[in-house]
XYZ file of N, CA and C in Angstrom:
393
model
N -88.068 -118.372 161.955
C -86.745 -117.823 162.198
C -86.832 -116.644 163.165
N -87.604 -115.648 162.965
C -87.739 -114.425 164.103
C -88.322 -114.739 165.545
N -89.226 -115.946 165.092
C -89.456 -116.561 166.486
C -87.947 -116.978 167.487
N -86.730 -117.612 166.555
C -85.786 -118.294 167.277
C -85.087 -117.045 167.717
N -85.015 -115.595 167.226
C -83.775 -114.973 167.333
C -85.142 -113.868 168.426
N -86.134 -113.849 168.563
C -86.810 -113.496 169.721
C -86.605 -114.092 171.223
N -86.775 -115.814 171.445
C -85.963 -116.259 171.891
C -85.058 -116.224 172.674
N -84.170 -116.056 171.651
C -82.628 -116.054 172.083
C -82.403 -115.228 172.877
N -82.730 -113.628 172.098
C -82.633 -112.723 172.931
C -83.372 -112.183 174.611
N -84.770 -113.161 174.147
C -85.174 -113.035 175.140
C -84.458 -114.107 176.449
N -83.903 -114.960 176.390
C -83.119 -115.598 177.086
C -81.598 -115.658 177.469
N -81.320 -114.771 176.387
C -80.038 -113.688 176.544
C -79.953 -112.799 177.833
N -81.395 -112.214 177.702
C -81.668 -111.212 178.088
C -82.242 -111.314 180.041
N -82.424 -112.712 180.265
C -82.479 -112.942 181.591
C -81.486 -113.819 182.213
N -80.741 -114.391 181.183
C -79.669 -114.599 181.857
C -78.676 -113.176 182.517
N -78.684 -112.384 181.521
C -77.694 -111.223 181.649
C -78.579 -110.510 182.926
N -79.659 -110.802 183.517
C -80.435 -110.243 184.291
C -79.974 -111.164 185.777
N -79.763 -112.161 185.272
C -79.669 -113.089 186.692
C -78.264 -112.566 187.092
N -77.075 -112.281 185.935
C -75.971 -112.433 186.652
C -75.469 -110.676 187.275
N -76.376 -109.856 186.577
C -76.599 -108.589 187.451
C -76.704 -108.424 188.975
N -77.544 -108.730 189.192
C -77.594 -108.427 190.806
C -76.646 -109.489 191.615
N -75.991 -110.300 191.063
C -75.131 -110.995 191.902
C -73.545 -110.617 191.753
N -73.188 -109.394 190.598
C -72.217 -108.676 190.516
C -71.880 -107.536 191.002
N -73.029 -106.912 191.374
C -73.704 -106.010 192.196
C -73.293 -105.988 193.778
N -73.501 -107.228 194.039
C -73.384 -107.681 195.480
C -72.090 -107.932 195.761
N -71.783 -108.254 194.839
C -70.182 -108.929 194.993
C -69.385 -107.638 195.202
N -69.719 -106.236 193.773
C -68.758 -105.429 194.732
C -69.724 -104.495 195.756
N -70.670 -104.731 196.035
C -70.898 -104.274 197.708
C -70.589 -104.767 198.498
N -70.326 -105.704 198.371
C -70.135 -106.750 199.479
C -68.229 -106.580 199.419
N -67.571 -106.161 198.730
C -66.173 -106.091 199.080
C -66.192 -104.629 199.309
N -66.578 -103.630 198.869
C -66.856 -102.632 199.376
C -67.160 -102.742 201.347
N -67.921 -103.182 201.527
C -68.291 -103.157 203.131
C -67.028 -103.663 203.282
N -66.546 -104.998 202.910
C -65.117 -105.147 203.505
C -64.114 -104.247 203.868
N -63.994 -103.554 202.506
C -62.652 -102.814 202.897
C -62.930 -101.515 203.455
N -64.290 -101.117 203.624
C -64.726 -99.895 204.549
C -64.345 -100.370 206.002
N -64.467 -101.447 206.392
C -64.633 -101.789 207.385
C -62.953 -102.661 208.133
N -62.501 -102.676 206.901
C -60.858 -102.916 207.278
C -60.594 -101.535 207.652
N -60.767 -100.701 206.752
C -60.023 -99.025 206.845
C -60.627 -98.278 208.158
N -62.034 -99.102 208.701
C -62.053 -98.345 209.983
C -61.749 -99.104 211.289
N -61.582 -100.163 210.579
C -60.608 -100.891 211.544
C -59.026 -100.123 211.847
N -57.999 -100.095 210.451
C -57.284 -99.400 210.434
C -57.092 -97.659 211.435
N -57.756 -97.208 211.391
C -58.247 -95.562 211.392
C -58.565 -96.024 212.883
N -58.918 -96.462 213.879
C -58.900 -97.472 215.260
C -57.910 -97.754 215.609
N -56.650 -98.308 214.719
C -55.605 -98.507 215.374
C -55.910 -100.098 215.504
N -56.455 -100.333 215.207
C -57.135 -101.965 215.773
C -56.613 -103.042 214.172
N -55.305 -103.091 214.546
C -54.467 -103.534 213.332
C -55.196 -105.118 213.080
N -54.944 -105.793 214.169
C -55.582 -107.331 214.234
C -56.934 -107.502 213.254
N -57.839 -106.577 213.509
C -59.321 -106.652 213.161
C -59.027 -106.379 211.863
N -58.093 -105.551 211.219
C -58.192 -105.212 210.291
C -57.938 -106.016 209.026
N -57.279 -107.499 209.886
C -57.116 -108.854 208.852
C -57.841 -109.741 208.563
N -59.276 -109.432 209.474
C -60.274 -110.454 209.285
C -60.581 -111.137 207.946
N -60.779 -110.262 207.160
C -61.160 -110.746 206.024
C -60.248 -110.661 204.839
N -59.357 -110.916 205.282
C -57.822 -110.430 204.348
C -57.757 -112.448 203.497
N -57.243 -112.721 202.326
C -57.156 -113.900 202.313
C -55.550 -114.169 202.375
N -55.342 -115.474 202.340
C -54.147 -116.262 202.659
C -52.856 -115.261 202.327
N -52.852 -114.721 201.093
C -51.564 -114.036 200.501
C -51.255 -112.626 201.180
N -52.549 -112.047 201.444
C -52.363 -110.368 201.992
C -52.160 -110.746 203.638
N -52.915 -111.768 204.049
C -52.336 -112.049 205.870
C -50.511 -112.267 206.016
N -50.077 -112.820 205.026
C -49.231 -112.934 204.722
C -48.295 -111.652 205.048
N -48.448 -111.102 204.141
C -48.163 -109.657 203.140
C -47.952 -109.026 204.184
N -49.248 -108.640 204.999
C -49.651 -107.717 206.404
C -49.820 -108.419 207.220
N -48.663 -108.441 208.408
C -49.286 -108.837 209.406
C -49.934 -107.891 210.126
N -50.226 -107.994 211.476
C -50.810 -106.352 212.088
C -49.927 -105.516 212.368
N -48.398 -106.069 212.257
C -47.168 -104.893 212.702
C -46.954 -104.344 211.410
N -46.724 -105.032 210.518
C -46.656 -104.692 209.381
C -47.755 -103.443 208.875
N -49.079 -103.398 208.987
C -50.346 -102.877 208.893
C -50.131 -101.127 210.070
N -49.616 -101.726 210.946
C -49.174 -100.338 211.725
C -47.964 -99.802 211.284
N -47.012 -100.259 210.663
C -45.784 -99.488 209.996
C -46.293 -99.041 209.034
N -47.342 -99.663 208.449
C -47.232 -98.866 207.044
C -48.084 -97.789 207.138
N -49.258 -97.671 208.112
C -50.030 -96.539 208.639
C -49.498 -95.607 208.901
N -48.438 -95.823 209.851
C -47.420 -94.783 210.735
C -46.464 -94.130 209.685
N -46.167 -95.057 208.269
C -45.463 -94.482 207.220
C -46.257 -93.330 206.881
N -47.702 -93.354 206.471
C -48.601 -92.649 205.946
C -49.170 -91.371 206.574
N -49.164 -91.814 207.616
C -49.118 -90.147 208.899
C -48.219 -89.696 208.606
N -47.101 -90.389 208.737
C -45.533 -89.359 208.481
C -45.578 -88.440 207.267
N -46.111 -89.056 205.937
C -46.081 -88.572 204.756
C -47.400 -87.172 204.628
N -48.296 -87.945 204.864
C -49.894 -87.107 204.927
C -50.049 -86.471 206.173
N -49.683 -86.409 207.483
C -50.344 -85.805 208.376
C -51.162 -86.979 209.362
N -51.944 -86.594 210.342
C -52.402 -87.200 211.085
C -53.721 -87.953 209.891
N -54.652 -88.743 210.351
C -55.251 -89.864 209.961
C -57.029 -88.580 210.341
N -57.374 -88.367 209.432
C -58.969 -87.734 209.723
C -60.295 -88.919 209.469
N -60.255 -89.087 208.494
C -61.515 -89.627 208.001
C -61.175 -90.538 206.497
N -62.567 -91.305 206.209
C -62.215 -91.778 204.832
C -63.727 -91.328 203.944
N -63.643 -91.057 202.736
C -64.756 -90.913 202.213
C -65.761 -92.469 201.580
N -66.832 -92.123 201.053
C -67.455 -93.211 200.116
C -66.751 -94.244 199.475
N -66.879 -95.361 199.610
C -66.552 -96.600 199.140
C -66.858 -96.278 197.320
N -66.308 -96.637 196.391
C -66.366 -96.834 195.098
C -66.003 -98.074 194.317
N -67.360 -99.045 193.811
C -66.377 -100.385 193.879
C -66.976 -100.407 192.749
N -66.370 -101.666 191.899
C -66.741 -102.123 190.428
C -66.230 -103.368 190.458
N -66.865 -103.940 189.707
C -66.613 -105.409 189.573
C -66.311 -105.551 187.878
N -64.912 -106.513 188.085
C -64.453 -106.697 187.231
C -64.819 -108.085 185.951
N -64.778 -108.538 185.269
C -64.915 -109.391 183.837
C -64.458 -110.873 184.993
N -63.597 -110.897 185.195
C -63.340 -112.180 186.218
C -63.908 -112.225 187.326
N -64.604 -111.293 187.583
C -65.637 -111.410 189.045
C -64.894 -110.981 189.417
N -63.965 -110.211 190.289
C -63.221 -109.676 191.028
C -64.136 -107.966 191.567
N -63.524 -107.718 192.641
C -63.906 -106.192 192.514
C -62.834 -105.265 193.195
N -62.756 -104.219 192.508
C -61.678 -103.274 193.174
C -62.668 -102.134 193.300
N -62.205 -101.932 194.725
C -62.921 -100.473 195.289
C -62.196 -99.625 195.772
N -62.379 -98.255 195.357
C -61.436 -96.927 195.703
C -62.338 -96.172 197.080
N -61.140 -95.764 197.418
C -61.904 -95.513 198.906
C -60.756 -93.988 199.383
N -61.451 -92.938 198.883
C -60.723 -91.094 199.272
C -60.586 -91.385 200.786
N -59.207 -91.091 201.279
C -58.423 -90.925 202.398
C -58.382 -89.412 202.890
N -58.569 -89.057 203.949
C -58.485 -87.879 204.358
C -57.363 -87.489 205.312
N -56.421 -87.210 205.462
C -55.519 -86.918 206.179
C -55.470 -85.705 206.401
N -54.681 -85.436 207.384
C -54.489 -83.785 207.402
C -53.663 -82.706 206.076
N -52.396 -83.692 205.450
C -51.690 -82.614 204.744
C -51.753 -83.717 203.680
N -53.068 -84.471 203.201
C -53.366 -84.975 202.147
C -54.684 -85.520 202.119
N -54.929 -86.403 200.942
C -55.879 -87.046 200.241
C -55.621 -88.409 199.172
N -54.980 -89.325 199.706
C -54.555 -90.366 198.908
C -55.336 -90.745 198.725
N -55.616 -92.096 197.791
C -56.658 -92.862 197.650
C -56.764 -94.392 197.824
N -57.274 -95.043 198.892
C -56.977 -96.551 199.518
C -57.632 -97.689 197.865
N -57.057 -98.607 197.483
C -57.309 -99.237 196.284
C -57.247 -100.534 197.168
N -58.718 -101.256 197.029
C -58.261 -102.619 197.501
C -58.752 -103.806 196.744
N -58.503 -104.518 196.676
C -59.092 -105.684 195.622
C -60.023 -107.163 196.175
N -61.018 -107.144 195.838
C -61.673 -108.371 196.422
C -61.114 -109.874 195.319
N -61.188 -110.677 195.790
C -60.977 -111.898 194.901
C -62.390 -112.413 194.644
N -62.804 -113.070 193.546
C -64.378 -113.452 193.153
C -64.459 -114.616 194.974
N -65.914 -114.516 194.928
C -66.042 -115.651 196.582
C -66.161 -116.982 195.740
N -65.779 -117.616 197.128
C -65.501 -119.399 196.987
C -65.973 -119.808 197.939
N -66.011 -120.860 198.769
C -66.412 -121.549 199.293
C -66.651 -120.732 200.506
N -65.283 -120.067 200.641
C -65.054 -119.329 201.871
C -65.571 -117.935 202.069
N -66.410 -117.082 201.053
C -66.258 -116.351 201.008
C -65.955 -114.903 200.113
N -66.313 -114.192 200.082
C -65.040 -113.131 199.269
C -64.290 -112.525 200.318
N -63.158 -112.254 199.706
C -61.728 -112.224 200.746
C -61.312 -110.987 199.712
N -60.445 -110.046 200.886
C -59.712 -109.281 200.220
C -58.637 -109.595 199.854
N -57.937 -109.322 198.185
C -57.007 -109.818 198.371
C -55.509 -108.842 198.065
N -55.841 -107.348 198.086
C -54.714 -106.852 197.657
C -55.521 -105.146 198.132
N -54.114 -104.733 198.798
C -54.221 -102.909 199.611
C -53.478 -101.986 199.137
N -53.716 -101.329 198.519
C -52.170 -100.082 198.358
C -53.299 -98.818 198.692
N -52.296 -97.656 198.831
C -52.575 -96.470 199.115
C -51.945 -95.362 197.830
N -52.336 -94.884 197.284
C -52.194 -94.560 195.826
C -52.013 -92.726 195.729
């Protein structure tokens, strides 16, 4: 019997090992995304900034859309400075949401973006607010 529940755990225990580093990746890997949308954004380079957007947020944002709502955010915060460290976590459904400190001149919002788990295609971002 202690043999089976040695075992177990020990096979518990590398499964839960295998699916580590591939949850890991998942939110680094949406992390680089949305660093790399937001300095797309912060460029002005609205287009680029949909690359990796999936079906519903291309939608959502187009690139005019993506510059109104920027130009909303200067208006509110000040001119556009910098963004800080990516902060991502991956969620129970594979998903990952990463927080990303905004620097503006007469603020500090915080960019929230959401990866969808990857598929065939990919992981895709699938959701932006500014918080």
């Amino acid at each position: 019997m202690r043999t089976r529940q040695l075992t177990a755990l020990l096979l518990f225990g590398l499964a839960a090992a295998s699916v580590l580093p591939v949850a890991h990746a998942t939110g680094q890997t949406c992390a680089e995304e949305a660093t790399a949308m937001l300095d797309a954004i912060g460029k002005a380079d609205f287009s680029a900034a949909r690359k990796n957007m999936d079906g519903f947020m291309r939608m959502m944002f187009s690139a005019d859309a993506l510059k109104d709502n920027w130009a909303a955010l200067a208006e509110k915060y000040g001119a556009y400075q910098s963004h800080g460290a990516a902060d991502a976590s991956v969620d129970q459904d594979g998903s990952s949401t990463v927080k990303i400190p905004l620097d503006f001149a007469n603020g500090h919002p915080t960019a929230v973006i959401l990866c969808r788990p990857a598929d065939e295609h990919g992981m895709k971002l699938g959701s932006f607010a500014v918080i």
